[in-house]
PDB file of C-alpha atoms in Angstrom:
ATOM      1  CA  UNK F   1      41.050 -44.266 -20.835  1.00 64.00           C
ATOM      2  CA  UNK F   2      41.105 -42.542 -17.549  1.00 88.00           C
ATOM      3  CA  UNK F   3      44.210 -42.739 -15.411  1.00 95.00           C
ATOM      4  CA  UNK F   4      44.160 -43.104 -11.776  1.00 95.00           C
ATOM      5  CA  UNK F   5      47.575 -41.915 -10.833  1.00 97.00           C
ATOM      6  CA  UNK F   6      50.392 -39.801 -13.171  1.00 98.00           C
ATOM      7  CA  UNK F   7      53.813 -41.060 -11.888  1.00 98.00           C
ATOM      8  CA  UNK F   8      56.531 -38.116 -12.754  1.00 98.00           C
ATOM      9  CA  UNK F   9      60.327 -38.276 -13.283  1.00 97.00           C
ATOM     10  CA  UNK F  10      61.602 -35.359 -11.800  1.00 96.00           C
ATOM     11  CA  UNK F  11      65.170 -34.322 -13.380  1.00 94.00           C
ATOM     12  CA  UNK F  12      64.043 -32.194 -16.506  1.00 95.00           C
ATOM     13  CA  UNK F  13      60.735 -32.864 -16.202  1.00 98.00           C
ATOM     14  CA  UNK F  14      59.119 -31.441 -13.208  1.00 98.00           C
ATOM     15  CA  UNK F  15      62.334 -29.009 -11.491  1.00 97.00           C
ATOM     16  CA  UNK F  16      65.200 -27.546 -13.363  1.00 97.00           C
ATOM     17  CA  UNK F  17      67.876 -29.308 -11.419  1.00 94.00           C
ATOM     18  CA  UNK F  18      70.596 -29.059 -14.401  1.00 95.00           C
ATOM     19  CA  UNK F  19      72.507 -26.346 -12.906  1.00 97.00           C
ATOM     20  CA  UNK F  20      72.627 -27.716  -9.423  1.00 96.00           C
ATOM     21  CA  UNK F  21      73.725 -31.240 -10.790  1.00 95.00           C
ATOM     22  CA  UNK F  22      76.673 -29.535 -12.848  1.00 97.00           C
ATOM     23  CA  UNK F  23      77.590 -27.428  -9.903  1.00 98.00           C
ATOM     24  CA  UNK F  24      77.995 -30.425  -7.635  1.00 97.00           C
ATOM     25  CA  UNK F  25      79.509 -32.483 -10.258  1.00 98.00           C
ATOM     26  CA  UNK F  26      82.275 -29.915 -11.111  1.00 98.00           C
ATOM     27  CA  UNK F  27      83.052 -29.547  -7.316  1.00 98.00           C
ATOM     28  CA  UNK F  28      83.922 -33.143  -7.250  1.00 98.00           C
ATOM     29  CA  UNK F  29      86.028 -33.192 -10.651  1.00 98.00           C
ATOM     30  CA  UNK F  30      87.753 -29.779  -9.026  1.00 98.00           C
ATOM     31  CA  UNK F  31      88.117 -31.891  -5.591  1.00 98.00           C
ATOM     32  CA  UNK F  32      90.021 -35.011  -7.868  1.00 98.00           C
ATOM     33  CA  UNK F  33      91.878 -32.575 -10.012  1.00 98.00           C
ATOM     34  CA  UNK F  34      89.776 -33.391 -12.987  1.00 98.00           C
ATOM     35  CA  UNK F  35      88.511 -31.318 -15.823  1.00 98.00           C
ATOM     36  CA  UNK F  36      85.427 -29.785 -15.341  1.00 98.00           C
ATOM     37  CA  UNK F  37      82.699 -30.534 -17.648  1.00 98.00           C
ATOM     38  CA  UNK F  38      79.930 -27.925 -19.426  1.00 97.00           C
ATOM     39  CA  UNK F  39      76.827 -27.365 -18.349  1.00 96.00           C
ATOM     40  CA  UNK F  40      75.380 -28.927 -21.903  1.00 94.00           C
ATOM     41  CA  UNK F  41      77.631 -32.152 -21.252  1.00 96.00           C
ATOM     42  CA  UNK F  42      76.127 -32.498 -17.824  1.00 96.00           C
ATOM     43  CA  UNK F  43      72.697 -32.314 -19.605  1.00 93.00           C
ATOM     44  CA  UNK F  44      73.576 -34.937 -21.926  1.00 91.00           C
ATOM     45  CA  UNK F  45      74.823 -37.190 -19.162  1.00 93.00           C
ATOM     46  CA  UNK F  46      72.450 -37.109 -17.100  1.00 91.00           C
ATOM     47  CA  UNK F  47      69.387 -39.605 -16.882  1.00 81.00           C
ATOM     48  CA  UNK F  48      71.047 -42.701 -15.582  1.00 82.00           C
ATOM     49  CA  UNK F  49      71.578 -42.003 -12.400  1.00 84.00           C
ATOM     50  CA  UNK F  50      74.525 -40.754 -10.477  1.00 89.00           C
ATOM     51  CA  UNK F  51      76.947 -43.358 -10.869  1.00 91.00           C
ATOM     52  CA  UNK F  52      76.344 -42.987 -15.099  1.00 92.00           C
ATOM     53  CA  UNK F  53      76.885 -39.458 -14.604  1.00 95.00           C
ATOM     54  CA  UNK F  54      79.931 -39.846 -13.019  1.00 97.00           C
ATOM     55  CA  UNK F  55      81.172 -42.352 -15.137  1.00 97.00           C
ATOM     56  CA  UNK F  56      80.769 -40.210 -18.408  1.00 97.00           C
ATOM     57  CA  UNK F  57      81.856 -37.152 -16.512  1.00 98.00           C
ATOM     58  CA  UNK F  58      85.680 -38.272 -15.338  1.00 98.00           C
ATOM     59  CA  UNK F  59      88.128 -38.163 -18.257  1.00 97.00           C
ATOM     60  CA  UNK F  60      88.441 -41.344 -20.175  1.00 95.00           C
ATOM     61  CA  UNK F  61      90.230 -44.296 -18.977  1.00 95.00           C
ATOM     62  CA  UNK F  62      89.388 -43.252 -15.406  1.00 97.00           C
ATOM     63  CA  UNK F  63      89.945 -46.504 -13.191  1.00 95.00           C
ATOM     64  CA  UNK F  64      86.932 -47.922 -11.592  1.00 96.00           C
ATOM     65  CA  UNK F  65      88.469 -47.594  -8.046  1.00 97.00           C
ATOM     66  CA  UNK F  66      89.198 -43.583  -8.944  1.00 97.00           C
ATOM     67  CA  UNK F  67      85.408 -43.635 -10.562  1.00 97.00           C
ATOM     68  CA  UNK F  68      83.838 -44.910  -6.926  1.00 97.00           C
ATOM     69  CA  UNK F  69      86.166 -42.256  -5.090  1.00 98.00           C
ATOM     70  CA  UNK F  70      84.484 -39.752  -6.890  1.00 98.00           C
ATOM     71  CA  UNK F  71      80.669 -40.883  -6.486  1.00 97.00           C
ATOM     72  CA  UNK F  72      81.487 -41.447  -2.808  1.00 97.00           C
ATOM     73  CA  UNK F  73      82.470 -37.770  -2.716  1.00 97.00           C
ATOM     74  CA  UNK F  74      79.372 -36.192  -4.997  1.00 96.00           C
ATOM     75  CA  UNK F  75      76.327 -38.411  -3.781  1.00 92.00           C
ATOM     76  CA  UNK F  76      77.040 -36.233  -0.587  1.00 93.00           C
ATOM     77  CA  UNK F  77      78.110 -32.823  -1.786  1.00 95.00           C
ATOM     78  CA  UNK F  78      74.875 -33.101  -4.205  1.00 92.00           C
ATOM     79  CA  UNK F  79      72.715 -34.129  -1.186  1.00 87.00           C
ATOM     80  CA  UNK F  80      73.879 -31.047   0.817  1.00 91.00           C
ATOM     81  CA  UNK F  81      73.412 -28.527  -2.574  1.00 93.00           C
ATOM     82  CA  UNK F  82      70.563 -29.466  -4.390  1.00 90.00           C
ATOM     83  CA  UNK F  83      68.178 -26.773  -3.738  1.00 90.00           C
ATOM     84  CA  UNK F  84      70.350 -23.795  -4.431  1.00 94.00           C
ATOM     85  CA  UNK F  85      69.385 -23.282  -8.106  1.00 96.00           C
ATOM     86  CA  UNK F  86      66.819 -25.726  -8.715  1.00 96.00           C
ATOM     87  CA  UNK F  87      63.061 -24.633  -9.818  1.00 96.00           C
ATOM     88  CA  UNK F  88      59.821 -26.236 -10.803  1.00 98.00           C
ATOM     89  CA  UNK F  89      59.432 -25.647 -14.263  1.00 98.00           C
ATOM     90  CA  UNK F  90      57.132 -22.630 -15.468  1.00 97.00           C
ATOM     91  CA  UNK F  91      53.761 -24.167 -15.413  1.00 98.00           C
ATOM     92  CA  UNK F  92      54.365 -27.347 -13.559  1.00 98.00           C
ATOM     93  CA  UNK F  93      52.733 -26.342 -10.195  1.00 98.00           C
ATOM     94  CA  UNK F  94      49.644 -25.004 -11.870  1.00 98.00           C
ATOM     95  CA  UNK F  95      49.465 -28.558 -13.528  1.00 98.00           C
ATOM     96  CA  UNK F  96      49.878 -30.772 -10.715  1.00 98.00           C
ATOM     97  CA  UNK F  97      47.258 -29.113  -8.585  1.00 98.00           C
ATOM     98  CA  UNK F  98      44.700 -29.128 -11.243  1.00 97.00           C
ATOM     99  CA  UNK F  99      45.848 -32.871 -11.704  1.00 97.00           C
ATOM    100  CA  UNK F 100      45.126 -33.344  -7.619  1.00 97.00           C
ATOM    101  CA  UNK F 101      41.780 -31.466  -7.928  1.00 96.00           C
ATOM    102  CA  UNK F 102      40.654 -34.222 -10.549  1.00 95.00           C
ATOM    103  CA  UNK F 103      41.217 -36.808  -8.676  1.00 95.00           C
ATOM    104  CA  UNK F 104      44.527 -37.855  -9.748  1.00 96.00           C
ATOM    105  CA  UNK F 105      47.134 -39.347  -7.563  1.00 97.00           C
ATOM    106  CA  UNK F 106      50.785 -38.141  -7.985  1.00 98.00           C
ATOM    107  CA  UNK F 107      54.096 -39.648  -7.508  1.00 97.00           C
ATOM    108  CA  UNK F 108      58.017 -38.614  -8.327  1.00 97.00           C
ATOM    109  CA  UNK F 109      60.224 -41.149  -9.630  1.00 96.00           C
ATOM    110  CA  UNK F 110      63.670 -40.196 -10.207  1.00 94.00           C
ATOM    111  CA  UNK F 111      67.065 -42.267 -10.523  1.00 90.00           C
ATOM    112  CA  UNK F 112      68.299 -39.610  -8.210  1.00 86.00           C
ATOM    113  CA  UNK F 113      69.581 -40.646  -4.539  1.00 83.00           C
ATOM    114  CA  UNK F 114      66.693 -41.476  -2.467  1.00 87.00           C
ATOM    115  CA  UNK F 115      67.599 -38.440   0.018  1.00 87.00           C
ATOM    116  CA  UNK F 116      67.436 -36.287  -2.926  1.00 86.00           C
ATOM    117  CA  UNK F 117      64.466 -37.020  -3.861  1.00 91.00           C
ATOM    118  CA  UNK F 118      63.066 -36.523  -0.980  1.00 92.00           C
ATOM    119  CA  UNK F 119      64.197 -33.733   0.042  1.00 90.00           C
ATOM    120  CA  UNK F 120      63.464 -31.814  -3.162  1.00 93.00           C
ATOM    121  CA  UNK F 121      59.972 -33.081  -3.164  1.00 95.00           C
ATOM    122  CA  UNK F 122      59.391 -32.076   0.394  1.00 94.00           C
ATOM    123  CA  UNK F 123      60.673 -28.333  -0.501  1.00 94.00           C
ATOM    124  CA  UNK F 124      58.844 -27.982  -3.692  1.00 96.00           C
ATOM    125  CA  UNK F 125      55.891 -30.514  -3.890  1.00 97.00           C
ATOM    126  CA  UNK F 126      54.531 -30.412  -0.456  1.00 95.00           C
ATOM    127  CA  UNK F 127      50.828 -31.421  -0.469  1.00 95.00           C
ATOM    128  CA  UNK F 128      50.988 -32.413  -4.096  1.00 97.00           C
ATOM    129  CA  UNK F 129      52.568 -35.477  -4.495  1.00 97.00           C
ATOM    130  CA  UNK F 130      51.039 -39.110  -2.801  1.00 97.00           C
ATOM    131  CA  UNK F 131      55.018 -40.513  -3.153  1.00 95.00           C
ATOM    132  CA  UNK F 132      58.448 -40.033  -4.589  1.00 96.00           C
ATOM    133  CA  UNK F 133      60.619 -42.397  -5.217  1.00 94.00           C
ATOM    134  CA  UNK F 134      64.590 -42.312  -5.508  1.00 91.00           C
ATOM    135  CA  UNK F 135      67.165 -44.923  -6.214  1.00 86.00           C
ATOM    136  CA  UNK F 136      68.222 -46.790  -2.990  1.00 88.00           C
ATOM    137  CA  UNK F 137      69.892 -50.560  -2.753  1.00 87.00           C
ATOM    138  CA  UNK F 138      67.053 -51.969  -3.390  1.00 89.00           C
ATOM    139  CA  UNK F 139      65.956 -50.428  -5.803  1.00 88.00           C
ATOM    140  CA  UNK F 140      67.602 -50.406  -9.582  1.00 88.00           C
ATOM    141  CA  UNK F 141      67.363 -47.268 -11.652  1.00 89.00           C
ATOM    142  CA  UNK F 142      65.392 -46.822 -14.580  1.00 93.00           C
ATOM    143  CA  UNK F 143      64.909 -48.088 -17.127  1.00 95.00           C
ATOM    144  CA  UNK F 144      64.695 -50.987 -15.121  1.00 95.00           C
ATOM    145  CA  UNK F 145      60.817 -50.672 -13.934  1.00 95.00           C
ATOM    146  CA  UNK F 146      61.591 -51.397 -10.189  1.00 94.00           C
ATOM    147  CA  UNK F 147      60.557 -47.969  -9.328  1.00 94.00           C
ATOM    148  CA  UNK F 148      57.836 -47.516 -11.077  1.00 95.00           C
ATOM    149  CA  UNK F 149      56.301 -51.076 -10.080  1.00 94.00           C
ATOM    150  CA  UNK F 150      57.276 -50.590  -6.269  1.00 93.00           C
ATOM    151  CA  UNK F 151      55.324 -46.866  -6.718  1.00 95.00           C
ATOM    152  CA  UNK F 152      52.001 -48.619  -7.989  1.00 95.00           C
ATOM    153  CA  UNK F 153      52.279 -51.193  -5.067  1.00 94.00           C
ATOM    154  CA  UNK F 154      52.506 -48.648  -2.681  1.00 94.00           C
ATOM    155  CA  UNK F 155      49.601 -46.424  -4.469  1.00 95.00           C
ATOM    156  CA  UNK F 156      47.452 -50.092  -4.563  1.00 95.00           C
ATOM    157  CA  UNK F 157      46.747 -48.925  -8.581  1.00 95.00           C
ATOM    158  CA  UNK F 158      47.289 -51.503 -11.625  1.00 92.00           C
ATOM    159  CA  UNK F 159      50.123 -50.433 -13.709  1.00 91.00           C
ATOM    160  CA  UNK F 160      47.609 -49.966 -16.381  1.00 89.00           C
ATOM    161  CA  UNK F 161      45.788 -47.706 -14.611  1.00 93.00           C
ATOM    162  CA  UNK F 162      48.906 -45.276 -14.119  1.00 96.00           C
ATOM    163  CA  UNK F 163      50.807 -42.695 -16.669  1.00 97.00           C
ATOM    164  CA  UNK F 164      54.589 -42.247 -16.884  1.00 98.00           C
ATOM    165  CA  UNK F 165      55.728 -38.801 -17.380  1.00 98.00           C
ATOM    166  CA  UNK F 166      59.312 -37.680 -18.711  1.00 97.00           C
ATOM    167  CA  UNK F 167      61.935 -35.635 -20.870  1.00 97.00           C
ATOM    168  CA  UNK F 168      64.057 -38.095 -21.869  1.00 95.00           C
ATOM    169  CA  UNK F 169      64.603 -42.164 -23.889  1.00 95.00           C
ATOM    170  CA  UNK F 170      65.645 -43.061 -20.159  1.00 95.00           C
ATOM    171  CA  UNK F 171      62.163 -42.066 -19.263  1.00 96.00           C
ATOM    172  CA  UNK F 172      60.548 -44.131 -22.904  1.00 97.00           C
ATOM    173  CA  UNK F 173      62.101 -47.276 -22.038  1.00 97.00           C
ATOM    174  CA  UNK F 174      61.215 -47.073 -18.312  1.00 97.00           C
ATOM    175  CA  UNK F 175      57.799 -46.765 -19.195  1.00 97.00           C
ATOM    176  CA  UNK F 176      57.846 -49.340 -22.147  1.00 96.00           C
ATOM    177  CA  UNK F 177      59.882 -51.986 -19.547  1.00 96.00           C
ATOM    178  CA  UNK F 178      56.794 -51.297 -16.536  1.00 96.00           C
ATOM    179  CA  UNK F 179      54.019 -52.115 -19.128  1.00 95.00           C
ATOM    180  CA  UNK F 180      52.600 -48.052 -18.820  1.00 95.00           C
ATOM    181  CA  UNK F 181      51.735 -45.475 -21.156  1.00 96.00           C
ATOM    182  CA  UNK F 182      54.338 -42.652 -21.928  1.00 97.00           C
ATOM    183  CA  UNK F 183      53.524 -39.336 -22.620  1.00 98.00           C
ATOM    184  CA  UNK F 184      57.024 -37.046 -23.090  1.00 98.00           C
ATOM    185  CA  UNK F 185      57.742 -33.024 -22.419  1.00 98.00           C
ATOM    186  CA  UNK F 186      59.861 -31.389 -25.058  1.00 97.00           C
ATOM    187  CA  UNK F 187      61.025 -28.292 -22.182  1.00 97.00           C
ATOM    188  CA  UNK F 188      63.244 -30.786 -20.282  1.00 95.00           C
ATOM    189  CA  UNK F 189      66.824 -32.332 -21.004  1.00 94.00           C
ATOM    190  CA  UNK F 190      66.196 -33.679 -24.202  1.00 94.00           C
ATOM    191  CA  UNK F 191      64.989 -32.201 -27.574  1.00 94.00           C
ATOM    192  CA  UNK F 192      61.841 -33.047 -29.297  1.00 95.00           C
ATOM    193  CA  UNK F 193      63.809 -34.470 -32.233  1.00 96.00           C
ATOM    194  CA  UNK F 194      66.072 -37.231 -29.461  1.00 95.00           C
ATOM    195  CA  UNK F 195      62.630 -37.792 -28.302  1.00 97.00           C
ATOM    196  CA  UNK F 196      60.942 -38.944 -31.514  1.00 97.00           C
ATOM    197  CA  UNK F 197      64.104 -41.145 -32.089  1.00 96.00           C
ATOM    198  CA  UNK F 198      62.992 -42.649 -28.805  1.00 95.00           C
ATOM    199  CA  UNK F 199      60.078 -44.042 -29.910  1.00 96.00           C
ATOM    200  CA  UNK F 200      57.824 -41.142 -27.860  1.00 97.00           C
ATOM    201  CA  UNK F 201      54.505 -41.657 -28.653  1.00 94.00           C
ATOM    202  CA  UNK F 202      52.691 -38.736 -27.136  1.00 97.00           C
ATOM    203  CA  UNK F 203      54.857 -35.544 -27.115  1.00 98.00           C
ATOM    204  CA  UNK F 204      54.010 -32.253 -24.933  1.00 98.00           C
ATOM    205  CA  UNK F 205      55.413 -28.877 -25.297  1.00 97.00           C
ATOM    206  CA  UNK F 206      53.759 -27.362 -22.046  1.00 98.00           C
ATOM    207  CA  UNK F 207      52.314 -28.433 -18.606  1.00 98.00           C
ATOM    208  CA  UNK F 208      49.121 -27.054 -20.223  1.00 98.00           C
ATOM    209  CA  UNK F 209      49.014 -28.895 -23.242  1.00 98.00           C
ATOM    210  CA  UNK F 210      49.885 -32.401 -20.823  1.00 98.00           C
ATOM    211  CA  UNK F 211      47.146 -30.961 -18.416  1.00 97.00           C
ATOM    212  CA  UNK F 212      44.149 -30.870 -21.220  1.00 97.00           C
ATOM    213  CA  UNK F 213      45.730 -34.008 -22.889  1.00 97.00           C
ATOM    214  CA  UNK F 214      45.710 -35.873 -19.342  1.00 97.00           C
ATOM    215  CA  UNK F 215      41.866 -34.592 -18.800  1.00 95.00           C
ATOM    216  CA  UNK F 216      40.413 -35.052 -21.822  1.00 92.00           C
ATOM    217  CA  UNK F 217      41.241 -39.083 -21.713  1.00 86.00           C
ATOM    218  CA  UNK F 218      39.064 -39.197 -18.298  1.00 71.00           C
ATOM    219  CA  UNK F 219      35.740 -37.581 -19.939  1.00 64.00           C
TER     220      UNK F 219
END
């Protein structure tokens, strides 16, 4: 079946963001006197939005009042320092504009602060992407399929006419929730193997390989 529009998390699975989201994470557990964390615990904690990530980051038995003191603080500092060390993945530009030359629409869709997203898209997607999407108030993070619905309302496309991309089971269950087909990338935040025990159906180890994979369904 051909697809009309490929909607893309964008954490892990189109810009390395890792080290940015650790660096702004450890500022705020420096700024509260906490423990800092690795950068392959941020990895593993991150997916679920900002509030999850702080919640897993801050040492156990944290209070919740002490938890929301320290998202207040990083939603901010993040906002201000998330294009330091963040990339588009090798490969990932040369995908999405032979995606846009066939006709494809494109969205971002990221549990990410709406600003964020944005901004991020607006620095490294400009001219590529139809829409990107970001948690707001209104909004719940995946895996609940808010975004991905209010993205194919905005695009005027049936959600079976649409493909969910992503790197992780946050990304599997979002898709499975919104009633869309899943196809997963094995160079993001998750391994091939965590994907599998997912349930990922259709598994990708390069933008190429996703590219010719995406194509090939529209002949």
């Amino acid at each position: 079946m051909r697809y009309d529009a490929i909607l893309l998390d964008m954490d892990g699975t189109v810009l390395n963001t890792i080290e940015d989201l650790a660096d702004a994470m450890n500022a705020a557990l420096r700024h509260f006197g906490m423990p800092e964390r690795s950068l392959a615990e941020v990895r593993a904690f991150v997916g679920n939005g900002a509030k999850r990530l702080v919640e897993q980051a801050v040492p156990a038995g944290t209070d919740e009042a002490r938890r929301d003191e320290v998202l207040a603080w990083y939603k901010p500092y993040y906002d201000a320092h998330c294009q330091i060390k963040t990339r588009p993945y090798d490969g990932i530009l040369p995908l999405l504009r032979r995606l846009r030359a066939a006709g494809l629409r494109l969205a971002v869709i990221s549990n990410k602060p709406d600003p964020a997203v944005a901004l991020l898209a607006q620095e490294h997607f400009a001219g590529l992407l139809d829409l990107a999407v970001g948690e707001t108030a209104r909004l719940r993070r995946k895996p609940w399929p808010d975004m991905v619905e209010e993205a194919c309302a905005r695009l005027g496309l049936r959600k079976e006419r649409c493909l969910y991309v992503g790197d992780s089971e946050v990304d599997v269950l979002t898709a499975r929730n919104a009633g869309l087909d899943c196809a997963s990338v094995c160079w993001g935040f998750r391994s091939r193997k965590e994907l599998e025990n997912a349930g990922a159906a259709h598994l990708f180890e390069s933008p190429e390989a996703l590219g010719d994979w995406i194509l090939e369904r529209g002949k």
